[in-house]
Amino acid sequence: MSVSEHHVASDTSHEQAPESSEKTHFGFQQVDKNAKASMVAEVFQSVAAKYDIMNDVMSMGIHRLWKRFTIDCSGARAGHKVLDLAGGTGDLTAKFSRIVGDTGEVVLADINDAMLRVGRDKLRDKGIVSNVKYVQANAEALPFPDNSFDIITIAFGLRNVTDKDKALASMYRVLKPGGRLLVLEFSKPTSEVLNKVYDAYSFHLLPKIGELVANDGDSYKYLAESIRMHPEQDVLKDMMQEAGFEQVTYHNLTGGIVALHRGFKF
Amino acid sequence: MLVGQLISAGVELTLNQLLQLDPDCKPRLKKLAGKQLQVTINELPWTLLFTFSEQIDVSALQQNQQQLPADAAADCHITLGLSTLSELSDSSKISQLIQQGKLDLDGDIDVAQGFSNLMKELDIDWEEQLSKYTGDVVAHQTFSSVKALFNTAQQEVEKLADQLSAHLTKPEAVAVSEIEVADFCDQVNHLRSASDRLEARIDHLIASQQDDQ
């Protein structure tokens, strides 16, 4: 399958709802639906230790600006309760922790214990302890009561979730009325030229960088493939609306390589 | 779109680096913990939001972006133009600026003043900072040399200004001294008064001649 065909597959993935069948995608492979979570877990188990440095190398540091933009759009303030879902090594949690202060709380949740451990160690080393909780959780079945959080963020995590509709519904359930969900995720570049350059980078250069820096080319090959299989901007917007979110908008960042979707629960 | 984030990251990094260089500023920063200060500069497309904790976090909010009331719930919101920024250094002018409509302040003024004091009262021992990299002797010598150079330069500038002034006023008198300018202005004023009086007398004479005819 060529790269452009993969985009088509991603465009139609939501309408055809392949995830409702017994098979689902793992990068460009079709795998058993029950096996995807453990396969994704293996990838992140493998990259956890080098995750931060790889993010900086792969994005040339721009991922920090994407995350800042997400926080800037969150409206977080003192006293808020924030869920940083698939929070990995805690980049967003660190900043949210300072913003919400002692009267607020940030829950760093990730399905992967290795990522959670790296995140917890990093935040503790920074002295961030008082208002952060760590929870190993599956986004499809969040272990929190209804209407618990003012803000939920999921940065570069949704594409790894097996059943995205179920995960969005779960997030909607635990969000307080008036609260907002922010989904920061790789998306589809808006310009054809950029798309070609990005494809070349993702499928040829990125696995080599992964091999060189993290000694794990396969995981970064999966990363590139999973990005192409993720629903593009308008499809994800529809999915959020179907889950119940209102006033759903998205901002393309860096020419659509990444998009920030924002939706509210009223 | 990410220019605002780049700028806010730069501002945040600079502020926190400066705060780290003055350990005595911590109590002043602690007083502001949990507060938010929003600064809108009319000419810029973003509003900067300063959140105080054990450090300062700076966010760039898009001014044209859809905002909920929660997004604009800072403890203090200052709105001003770029030209007003320089006038803020003189705190006695703040009331005047508000009256003139050049500065809009909404919320708790203590937060703005607290932030202003925090930055104004920073006392950074640059020699001490340099000594961490170069050692005490080199740092001390460098700063002594810089101070000496600065003093010498200042003296030379003052001397040059005196010499230039003397050269222009005496003996060639390319320019006039301050007293001469004042004397000349007085003479001009006298002449203006005399010519006004003369004009009045002439008008009076013409009027009386026309009456006689």
CSV table of C-alpha atoms in Angstrom, one decimal:
chain,number,residue,atom,x,y,z
A,1,MET,CA,0.0,0.0,0.0
A,2,SER,CA,1.4,3.4,-0.9
A,3,VAL,CA,1.6,6.3,1.5
A,4,SER,CA,-1.2,8.2,-0.4
A,5,GLU,CA,-3.4,5.1,-0.1
A,6,HIS,CA,-2.9,5.1,3.6
A,7,HIS,CA,-4.2,8.6,3.8
A,8,VAL,CA,-7.3,7.5,2.0
A,9,ALA,CA,-7.7,4.7,4.5
A,10,SER,CA,-7.4,7.1,7.3
A,11,ASP,CA,-9.9,9.5,5.7
A,12,THR,CA,-12.5,6.8,5.6
A,13,SER,CA,-11.6,4.9,8.7
A,14,HIS,CA,-14.3,6.5,10.8
A,15,GLU,CA,-17.2,6.1,8.3
A,16,GLN,CA,-16.3,2.5,7.7
A,17,ALA,CA,-15.7,2.0,11.4
A,18,PRO,CA,-13.1,-0.8,11.1
A,19,GLU,CA,-12.6,-0.6,14.8
A,20,SER,CA,-16.0,-2.2,15.4
A,21,SER,CA,-14.8,-5.4,13.7
A,22,GLU,CA,-12.5,-8.0,15.2
A,23,LYS,CA,-9.6,-6.5,13.4
A,24,THR,CA,-8.0,-3.1,13.9
A,25,HIS,CA,-4.9,-1.3,12.6
A,26,PHE,CA,-1.6,-1.2,14.3
A,27,GLY,CA,0.3,1.2,12.1
A,28,PHE,CA,-0.3,-0.2,8.6
A,29,GLN,CA,-0.8,-3.8,9.8
A,30,GLN,CA,-4.3,-5.3,10.5
A,31,VAL,CA,-4.1,-7.0,13.9
A,32,ASP,CA,-6.5,-8.6,16.3
A,33,LYS,CA,-8.4,-5.9,18.2
A,34,ASN,CA,-7.6,-7.4,21.6
A,35,ALA,CA,-3.9,-7.5,20.7
A,36,LYS,CA,-3.5,-3.8,19.8
A,37,ALA,CA,-3.3,-2.5,23.4
A,38,SER,CA,-0.5,-4.8,24.3
A,39,MET,CA,1.4,-4.2,21.0
A,40,VAL,CA,1.2,-0.4,21.7
A,41,ALA,CA,2.3,-1.0,25.2
A,42,GLU,CA,5.4,-2.9,23.9
A,43,VAL,CA,6.3,0.1,21.7
A,44,PHE,CA,6.1,2.6,24.6
A,45,GLN,CA,7.8,0.2,27.0
A,46,SER,CA,10.6,0.2,24.5
A,47,VAL,CA,10.8,4.0,23.9
A,48,ALA,CA,9.9,5.3,27.4
A,49,ALA,CA,13.5,6.0,28.6
A,50,LYS,CA,14.4,7.9,25.4
A,51,TYR,CA,11.0,9.4,24.8
A,52,ASP,CA,11.8,13.0,25.7
A,53,ILE,CA,15.0,13.2,23.8
A,54,MET,CA,13.4,11.6,20.8
A,55,ASN,CA,10.6,14.1,20.9
A,56,ASP,CA,13.1,17.0,20.8
A,57,VAL,CA,15.1,15.4,18.0
A,58,MET,CA,12.1,14.3,15.9
A,59,SER,CA,10.3,17.7,16.1
A,60,MET,CA,13.3,19.9,16.4
A,61,GLY,CA,11.9,21.1,19.7
A,62,ILE,CA,8.6,22.3,18.2
A,63,HIS,CA,6.6,19.8,20.2
A,64,ARG,CA,7.3,22.1,23.2
A,65,LEU,CA,5.5,25.0,21.4
A,66,TRP,CA,2.6,22.6,20.4
A,67,LYS,CA,2.2,21.7,24.0
A,68,ARG,CA,2.4,25.3,25.1
A,69,PHE,CA,-0.4,26.2,22.7
A,70,THR,CA,-2.5,23.4,24.1
A,71,ILE,CA,-2.0,24.8,27.7
A,72,ASP,CA,-2.7,28.3,26.4
A,73,CYS,CA,-6.0,27.1,25.0
A,74,SER,CA,-7.0,25.2,28.1
A,75,GLY,CA,-8.1,28.2,30.2
A,76,ALA,CA,-6.6,26.5,33.3
A,77,ARG,CA,-6.4,28.5,36.5
A,78,ALA,CA,-6.0,28.1,40.2
A,79,GLY,CA,-8.3,25.4,41.7
A,80,HIS,CA,-9.0,23.5,38.5
A,81,LYS,CA,-8.9,19.7,38.3
A,82,VAL,CA,-7.1,18.6,35.2
A,83,LEU,CA,-6.7,15.1,33.7
A,84,ASP,CA,-3.6,14.8,31.6
A,85,LEU,CA,-4.5,11.6,29.7
A,86,ALA,CA,-1.8,9.6,28.0
A,87,GLY,CA,0.3,12.1,29.8
A,88,GLY,CA,3.5,10.1,29.3
A,89,THR,CA,6.5,11.8,30.7
A,90,GLY,CA,4.5,14.6,32.2
A,91,ASP,CA,5.3,17.7,30.0
A,92,LEU,CA,1.8,19.1,30.3
A,93,THR,CA,1.3,18.0,33.9
A,94,ALA,CA,4.4,20.0,35.1
A,95,LYS,CA,2.9,23.3,33.8
A,96,PHE,CA,-0.7,22.5,34.8
A,97,SER,CA,0.5,21.7,38.3
A,98,ARG,CA,1.9,25.2,38.8
A,99,ILE,CA,-1.1,26.9,37.2
A,100,VAL,CA,-3.8,25.1,39.2
A,101,GLY,CA,-1.8,25.5,42.4
A,102,ASP,CA,-2.4,24.0,45.8
A,103,THR,CA,-6.2,24.3,45.6
A,104,GLY,CA,-6.3,22.4,42.3
A,105,GLU,CA,-5.2,18.9,41.2
A,106,VAL,CA,-3.6,17.3,38.2
A,107,VAL,CA,-4.1,13.6,37.4
A,108,LEU,CA,-1.4,12.2,35.1
A,109,ALA,CA,-2.9,9.1,33.6
A,110,ASP,CA,-1.3,6.7,31.2
A,111,ILE,CA,-2.0,3.1,30.2
A,112,ASN,CA,1.7,2.3,30.2
A,113,ASP,CA,3.4,1.8,33.5
A,114,ALA,CA,6.9,2.4,32.1
A,115,MET,CA,5.9,5.9,30.7
A,116,LEU,CA,4.1,6.7,34.0
A,117,ARG,CA,7.2,5.7,36.0
A,118,VAL,CA,9.5,8.0,33.8
A,119,GLY,CA,6.9,10.8,34.2
A,120,ARG,CA,6.7,10.4,38.0
A,121,ASP,CA,10.4,10.4,38.4
A,122,LYS,CA,10.9,13.4,36.2
A,123,LEU,CA,8.2,15.4,38.0
A,124,ARG,CA,9.5,14.5,41.4
A,125,ASP,CA,13.0,15.5,40.4
A,126,LYS,CA,11.5,18.9,39.5
A,127,GLY,CA,9.9,19.1,43.0
A,128,ILE,CA,6.4,18.7,41.6
A,129,VAL,CA,4.7,16.5,44.2
A,130,SER,CA,1.9,18.2,46.2
A,131,ASN,CA,-1.0,18.4,43.7
A,132,VAL,CA,-0.2,15.6,41.2
A,133,LYS,CA,-1.7,12.1,41.2
A,134,TYR,CA,-0.6,9.2,39.0
A,135,VAL,CA,-3.1,6.7,37.7
A,136,GLN,CA,-2.5,3.8,35.3
A,137,ALA,CA,-5.7,3.9,33.2
A,138,ASN,CA,-7.2,2.9,29.9
A,139,ALA,CA,-8.7,5.9,28.1
A,140,GLU,CA,-11.6,3.7,26.9
A,141,ALA,CA,-12.7,3.0,30.5
A,142,LEU,CA,-11.5,5.9,32.7
A,143,PRO,CA,-11.6,4.9,36.4
A,144,PHE,CA,-13.1,8.2,37.6
A,145,PRO,CA,-16.6,9.3,38.7
A,146,ASP,CA,-18.8,11.3,36.3
A,147,ASN,CA,-18.2,15.0,36.0
A,148,SER,CA,-14.8,15.0,37.8
A,149,PHE,CA,-12.5,17.2,35.7
A,150,ASP,CA,-12.5,20.8,34.5
A,151,ILE,CA,-10.1,20.1,31.7
A,152,ILE,CA,-8.9,16.9,30.0
A,153,THR,CA,-6.0,16.9,27.7
A,154,ILE,CA,-4.7,14.0,25.6
A,155,ALA,CA,-1.5,14.9,23.7
A,156,PHE,CA,-0.2,12.5,21.1
A,157,GLY,CA,-2.1,9.6,22.7
A,158,LEU,CA,-5.5,9.3,21.0
A,159,ARG,CA,-4.1,7.6,17.9
A,160,ASN,CA,-2.8,4.7,20.0
A,161,VAL,CA,-6.2,4.0,21.5
A,162,THR,CA,-7.9,1.0,20.0
A,163,ASP,CA,-11.5,2.3,20.2
A,164,LYS,CA,-11.4,6.1,19.9
A,165,ASP,CA,-15.1,6.5,20.0
A,166,LYS,CA,-15.3,4.7,23.3
A,167,ALA,CA,-12.4,6.7,24.7
A,168,LEU,CA,-14.0,10.0,23.7
A,169,ALA,CA,-17.3,8.9,25.3
A,170,SER,CA,-15.4,8.0,28.5
A,171,MET,CA,-13.7,11.4,28.5
A,172,TYR,CA,-17.1,13.1,28.0
A,173,ARG,CA,-18.4,11.2,31.0
A,174,VAL,CA,-15.7,12.3,33.4
A,175,LEU,CA,-15.6,15.9,32.2
A,176,LYS,CA,-17.6,18.4,34.3
A,177,PRO,CA,-20.3,20.4,32.6
A,178,GLY,CA,-18.6,23.6,31.3
A,179,GLY,CA,-15.3,21.7,31.1
A,180,ARG,CA,-13.3,21.2,27.9
A,181,LEU,CA,-11.4,18.5,26.1
A,182,LEU,CA,-8.2,19.3,24.2
A,183,VAL,CA,-6.9,16.7,21.8
A,184,LEU,CA,-3.4,17.4,20.5
A,185,GLU,CA,-2.5,14.9,17.8
A,186,PHE,CA,-0.6,14.5,14.6
A,187,SER,CA,-2.9,15.2,11.6
A,188,LYS,CA,-2.8,15.8,7.9
A,189,PRO,CA,-0.7,18.6,6.4
A,190,THR,CA,-2.8,21.1,4.6
A,191,SER,CA,-0.4,21.7,1.7
A,192,GLU,CA,0.5,18.9,-0.8
A,193,VAL,CA,4.1,20.0,-0.9
A,194,LEU,CA,4.4,19.8,2.8
A,195,ASN,CA,2.6,16.5,2.8
A,196,LYS,CA,5.3,15.0,0.4
A,197,VAL,CA,8.2,16.4,2.4
A,198,TYR,CA,6.6,15.1,5.6
A,199,ASP,CA,6.0,11.6,4.1
A,200,ALA,CA,9.7,11.5,3.1
A,201,TYR,CA,10.8,12.6,6.5
A,202,SER,CA,8.4,10.2,8.4
A,203,PHE,CA,9.1,7.0,6.4
A,204,HIS,CA,12.8,7.4,5.5
A,205,LEU,CA,14.5,9.7,8.0
A,206,LEU,CA,12.4,9.1,11.2
A,207,PRO,CA,13.1,5.3,11.6
A,208,LYS,CA,16.8,6.0,11.0
A,209,ILE,CA,16.8,8.7,13.7
A,210,GLY,CA,14.9,6.2,16.0
A,211,GLU,CA,17.6,3.6,15.3
A,212,LEU,CA,20.4,6.0,15.9
A,213,VAL,CA,19.1,7.8,19.1
A,214,ALA,CA,16.9,5.2,20.7
A,215,ASN,CA,18.3,2.1,19.1
A,216,ASP,CA,14.7,1.2,18.1
A,217,GLY,CA,13.8,1.9,14.5
A,218,ASP,CA,10.7,-0.3,14.5
A,219,SER,CA,8.9,1.7,17.1
A,220,TYR,CA,9.4,4.9,15.2
A,221,LYS,CA,8.3,3.1,12.0
A,222,TYR,CA,5.1,2.3,13.9
A,223,LEU,CA,4.9,6.0,15.0
A,224,ALA,CA,5.0,7.2,11.4
A,225,GLU,CA,2.4,4.6,10.3
A,226,SER,CA,0.1,5.2,13.2
A,227,ILE,CA,0.1,9.0,12.3
A,228,ARG,CA,-1.2,8.2,8.8
A,229,MET,CA,-3.9,5.9,10.1
A,230,HIS,CA,-5.2,8.5,12.6
A,231,PRO,CA,-8.4,10.3,11.5
A,232,GLU,CA,-7.7,13.6,9.8
A,233,GLN,CA,-8.9,17.0,11.2
A,234,ASP,CA,-12.6,17.0,10.1
A,235,VAL,CA,-13.1,13.3,10.8
A,236,LEU,CA,-11.9,13.7,14.4
A,237,LYS,CA,-14.0,16.8,14.8
A,238,ASP,CA,-17.1,14.8,13.8
A,239,MET,CA,-16.1,12.0,16.2
A,240,MET,CA,-15.9,14.5,19.1
A,241,GLN,CA,-19.3,15.9,18.2
A,242,GLU,CA,-20.8,12.4,18.0
A,243,ALA,CA,-19.4,11.8,21.5
A,244,GLY,CA,-21.4,14.7,22.8
A,245,PHE,CA,-18.8,17.6,22.7
A,246,GLU,CA,-20.1,21.0,21.6
A,247,GLN,CA,-18.5,24.0,20.0
A,248,VAL,CA,-15.8,21.7,18.6
A,249,THR,CA,-13.1,23.6,16.7
A,250,TYR,CA,-9.6,22.7,15.6
A,251,HIS,CA,-6.4,24.7,15.0
A,252,ASN,CA,-3.8,23.4,12.5
A,253,LEU,CA,-0.3,23.8,13.8
A,254,THR,CA,2.9,23.8,11.7
A,255,GLY,CA,0.8,23.4,8.5
A,256,GLY,CA,-1.5,20.7,9.8
A,257,ILE,CA,1.3,18.3,10.8
A,258,VAL,CA,-0.3,18.6,14.2
A,259,ALA,CA,-3.9,19.8,15.1
A,260,LEU,CA,-5.4,20.8,18.3
A,261,HIS,CA,-9.1,19.9,18.7
A,262,ARG,CA,-11.1,21.6,21.4
A,263,GLY,CA,-14.6,20.7,22.5
A,264,PHE,CA,-16.8,21.6,25.4
A,265,LYS,CA,-19.3,19.7,27.5
A,266,PHE,CA,-22.3,21.9,28.5
B,1,MET,CA,0.3,30.8,15.0
B,2,LEU,CA,3.1,29.6,17.3
B,3,VAL,CA,4.9,33.0,17.4
B,4,GLY,CA,3.0,33.9,20.5
B,5,GLN,CA,4.1,30.7,22.2
B,6,LEU,CA,7.7,31.3,21.1
B,7,ILE,CA,7.6,34.8,22.6
B,8,SER,CA,5.9,33.7,25.8
B,9,ALA,CA,8.5,30.9,26.2
B,10,GLY,CA,11.3,33.4,25.8
B,11,VAL,CA,9.8,35.8,28.3
B,12,GLU,CA,9.1,33.0,30.7
B,13,LEU,CA,12.7,31.7,30.4
B,14,THR,CA,14.2,35.2,30.9
B,15,LEU,CA,12.1,36.0,33.9
B,16,ASN,CA,12.7,32.8,35.7
B,17,GLN,CA,16.5,32.9,35.0
B,18,LEU,CA,16.6,36.4,36.5
B,19,LEU,CA,14.6,35.3,39.6
B,20,GLN,CA,17.0,32.4,40.1
B,21,LEU,CA,19.9,34.8,40.2
B,22,ASP,CA,18.4,36.6,43.3
B,23,PRO,CA,17.5,34.1,46.1
B,24,ASP,CA,16.1,37.0,48.2
B,25,CYS,CA,13.2,37.5,45.8
B,26,LYS,CA,11.5,34.3,46.8
B,27,PRO,CA,9.4,35.9,49.7
B,28,ARG,CA,8.1,38.5,47.2
B,29,LEU,CA,7.3,35.8,44.6
B,30,LYS,CA,5.6,33.7,47.3
B,31,LYS,CA,3.2,36.6,48.1
B,32,LEU,CA,2.0,36.4,44.5
B,33,ALA,CA,1.6,32.6,44.4
B,34,GLY,CA,-1.7,31.5,43.0
B,35,LYS,CA,-2.4,34.9,41.3
B,36,GLN,CA,-2.7,35.6,37.6
B,37,LEU,CA,-1.9,38.9,35.8
B,38,GLN,CA,-3.1,39.5,32.3
B,39,VAL,CA,-1.4,42.1,30.2
B,40,THR,CA,-3.0,43.1,26.9
B,41,ILE,CA,-0.9,45.3,24.6
B,42,ASN,CA,-3.3,46.8,22.0
B,43,GLU,CA,-0.8,46.5,19.1
B,44,LEU,CA,-0.1,42.8,19.7
B,45,PRO,CA,-2.4,39.9,18.6
B,46,TRP,CA,-1.9,38.1,22.0
B,47,THR,CA,-2.6,38.8,25.6
B,48,LEU,CA,0.1,37.6,28.0
B,49,LEU,CA,-1.0,35.8,31.1
B,50,PHE,CA,1.5,35.6,34.0
B,51,THR,CA,0.8,32.8,36.5
B,52,PHE,CA,2.7,33.0,39.7
B,53,SER,CA,3.8,30.0,41.7
B,54,GLU,CA,7.3,29.0,42.8
B,55,GLN,CA,8.2,30.4,39.3
B,56,ILE,CA,6.4,32.5,36.7
B,57,ASP,CA,4.6,30.7,33.9
B,58,VAL,CA,3.7,32.9,30.9
B,59,SER,CA,0.9,32.0,28.4
B,60,ALA,CA,0.1,33.7,25.2
B,61,LEU,CA,-3.7,33.9,24.6
B,62,GLN,CA,-4.9,34.7,21.1
B,63,GLN,CA,-6.9,38.0,21.3
B,64,ASN,CA,-9.2,37.0,18.5
B,65,GLN,CA,-9.6,33.4,19.7
B,66,GLN,CA,-12.9,32.3,21.2
B,67,GLN,CA,-12.6,32.8,24.9
B,68,LEU,CA,-14.8,31.7,27.7
B,69,PRO,CA,-15.2,33.8,30.8
B,70,ALA,CA,-12.9,31.4,32.6
B,71,ASP,CA,-10.1,32.3,30.2
B,72,ALA,CA,-10.3,35.9,31.2
B,73,ALA,CA,-10.5,35.4,35.0
B,74,ALA,CA,-7.1,36.8,35.9
B,75,ASP,CA,-6.8,38.6,39.2
B,76,CYS,CA,-5.7,41.7,37.5
B,77,HIS,CA,-5.9,42.7,33.8
B,78,ILE,CA,-3.9,45.6,32.4
B,79,THR,CA,-4.6,47.0,28.9
B,80,LEU,CA,-2.3,49.5,27.4
B,81,GLY,CA,-0.6,50.6,24.2
B,82,LEU,CA,3.1,50.1,23.3
B,83,SER,CA,3.9,53.8,23.7
B,84,THR,CA,2.6,53.7,27.3
B,85,LEU,CA,4.9,50.9,28.3
B,86,SER,CA,7.9,53.2,28.9
B,87,GLU,CA,5.9,55.5,31.1
B,88,LEU,CA,5.1,52.7,33.5
B,89,SER,CA,8.5,52.8,35.1
B,90,ASP,CA,7.4,55.9,37.0
B,91,SER,CA,4.7,54.5,39.3
B,92,SER,CA,3.6,58.0,40.3
B,93,LYS,CA,2.3,58.5,36.7
B,94,ILE,CA,-0.1,55.5,36.8
B,95,SER,CA,-3.2,57.4,38.1
B,96,GLN,CA,-2.5,60.1,35.4
B,97,LEU,CA,-2.3,57.4,32.7
B,98,ILE,CA,-5.6,55.9,33.8
B,99,GLN,CA,-7.3,59.3,33.8
B,100,GLN,CA,-5.9,60.0,30.3
B,101,GLY,CA,-7.3,56.7,29.1
B,102,LYS,CA,-3.9,55.4,28.1
B,103,LEU,CA,-4.0,52.6,30.7
B,104,ASP,CA,-6.9,50.4,31.7
B,105,LEU,CA,-6.6,48.5,34.9
B,106,ASP,CA,-9.2,45.9,36.0
B,107,GLY,CA,-9.1,43.9,39.2
B,108,ASP,CA,-6.6,43.7,42.0
B,109,ILE,CA,-3.9,46.4,41.6
B,110,ASP,CA,-1.8,44.7,44.3
B,111,VAL,CA,-1.0,41.9,41.9
B,112,ALA,CA,0.3,44.4,39.3
B,113,GLN,CA,2.3,46.3,41.9
B,114,GLY,CA,3.6,43.1,43.4
B,115,PHE,CA,4.9,42.0,40.0
B,116,SER,CA,6.4,45.4,39.4
B,117,ASN,CA,8.2,45.4,42.8
B,118,LEU,CA,9.4,41.8,42.2
B,119,MET,CA,11.2,42.8,39.1
B,120,LYS,CA,12.3,46.3,40.2
B,121,GLU,CA,13.8,45.1,43.5
B,122,LEU,CA,15.8,42.3,41.9
B,123,ASP,CA,19.3,42.5,43.2
B,124,ILE,CA,21.6,40.4,41.1
B,125,ASP,CA,25.3,40.1,42.0
B,126,TRP,CA,26.6,39.7,38.5
B,127,GLU,CA,30.2,39.5,39.8
B,128,GLU,CA,29.2,36.5,41.9
B,129,GLN,CA,27.4,34.9,38.9
B,130,LEU,CA,30.5,35.4,36.7
B,131,SER,CA,32.7,33.9,39.4
B,132,LYS,CA,30.9,30.6,39.2
B,133,TYR,CA,32.3,30.2,35.7
B,134,THR,CA,35.6,32.0,35.9
B,135,GLY,CA,36.6,31.9,39.6
B,136,ASP,CA,36.7,34.8,42.0
B,137,VAL,CA,39.9,36.4,40.9
B,138,VAL,CA,39.0,36.7,37.2
B,139,ALA,CA,35.5,37.8,38.0
B,140,HIS,CA,36.7,40.5,40.4
B,141,GLN,CA,39.3,41.7,38.0
B,142,THR,CA,36.9,41.7,35.1
B,143,PHE,CA,34.3,43.8,37.0
B,144,SER,CA,36.9,46.1,38.4
B,145,SER,CA,38.2,46.7,34.9
B,146,VAL,CA,34.7,47.2,33.5
B,147,LYS,CA,33.9,49.7,36.4
B,148,ALA,CA,37.2,51.6,35.8
B,149,LEU,CA,36.6,51.7,32.1
B,150,PHE,CA,33.0,52.9,32.7
B,151,ASN,CA,34.2,55.7,35.1
B,152,THR,CA,37.0,56.8,32.7
B,153,ALA,CA,34.6,56.8,29.8
B,154,GLN,CA,32.1,58.9,31.8
B,155,GLN,CA,34.8,61.4,32.8
B,156,GLU,CA,36.0,61.6,29.2
B,157,VAL,CA,32.5,62.3,28.0
B,158,GLU,CA,32.0,65.1,30.6
B,159,LYS,CA,35.4,66.6,29.7
B,160,LEU,CA,34.7,66.5,26.0
B,161,ALA,CA,31.3,68.2,26.6
B,162,ASP,CA,33.0,71.0,28.6
B,163,GLN,CA,35.7,71.5,26.0
B,164,LEU,CA,33.2,71.6,23.2
B,165,SER,CA,31.1,74.1,25.0
B,166,ALA,CA,34.1,76.3,25.7
B,167,HIS,CA,35.3,76.0,22.1
B,168,LEU,CA,32.0,77.1,20.7
B,169,THR,CA,31.4,80.0,23.0
B,170,LYS,CA,35.0,81.5,23.3
B,171,PRO,CA,36.9,83.1,21.7
B,172,GLU,CA,35.6,82.5,18.2
B,173,ALA,CA,32.0,82.7,19.5
B,174,VAL,CA,30.5,80.2,17.1
B,175,ALA,CA,27.8,79.8,19.6
B,176,VAL,CA,26.6,82.0,22.5
B,177,SER,CA,26.6,81.2,26.2
B,178,GLU,CA,23.4,80.6,28.2
B,179,ILE,CA,23.5,84.1,29.8
B,180,GLU,CA,23.9,85.8,26.5
B,181,VAL,CA,20.9,83.9,25.2
B,182,ALA,CA,18.9,85.1,28.2
B,183,ASP,CA,20.1,88.7,27.8
B,184,PHE,CA,19.2,88.6,24.1
B,185,CYS,CA,15.7,87.2,24.9
B,186,ASP,CA,15.2,90.1,27.4
B,187,GLN,CA,16.2,92.7,24.8
B,188,VAL,CA,13.8,91.2,22.3
B,189,ASN,CA,11.0,91.4,24.9
B,190,HIS,CA,11.8,95.1,25.6
B,191,LEU,CA,11.9,95.8,21.8
B,192,ARG,CA,8.5,94.0,21.4
B,193,SER,CA,7.0,96.0,24.2
B,194,ALA,CA,8.4,99.3,22.8
B,195,SER,CA,7.1,98.6,19.3
B,196,ASP,CA,3.6,97.7,20.8
B,197,ARG,CA,3.5,101.0,22.6
B,198,LEU,CA,4.6,102.9,19.5
B,199,GLU,CA,1.9,101.1,17.4
B,200,ALA,CA,-0.7,102.1,20.0
B,201,ARG,CA,0.5,105.8,19.9
B,202,ILE,CA,0.4,105.9,16.1
B,203,ASP,CA,-3.1,104.3,16.1
B,204,HIS,CA,-4.2,107.0,18.7
B,205,LEU,CA,-2.7,109.9,16.6
B,206,ILE,CA,-4.4,108.6,13.4
B,207,ALA,CA,-7.7,108.4,15.2
B,208,SER,CA,-7.4,111.9,16.7
B,209,GLN,CA,-6.4,113.4,13.3
B,210,GLN,CA,-9.5,111.8,11.6
B,211,ASP,CA,-11.7,113.3,14.4
B,212,ASP,CA,-10.2,116.8,13.7
B,213,GLN,CA,-11.0,116.5,10.0
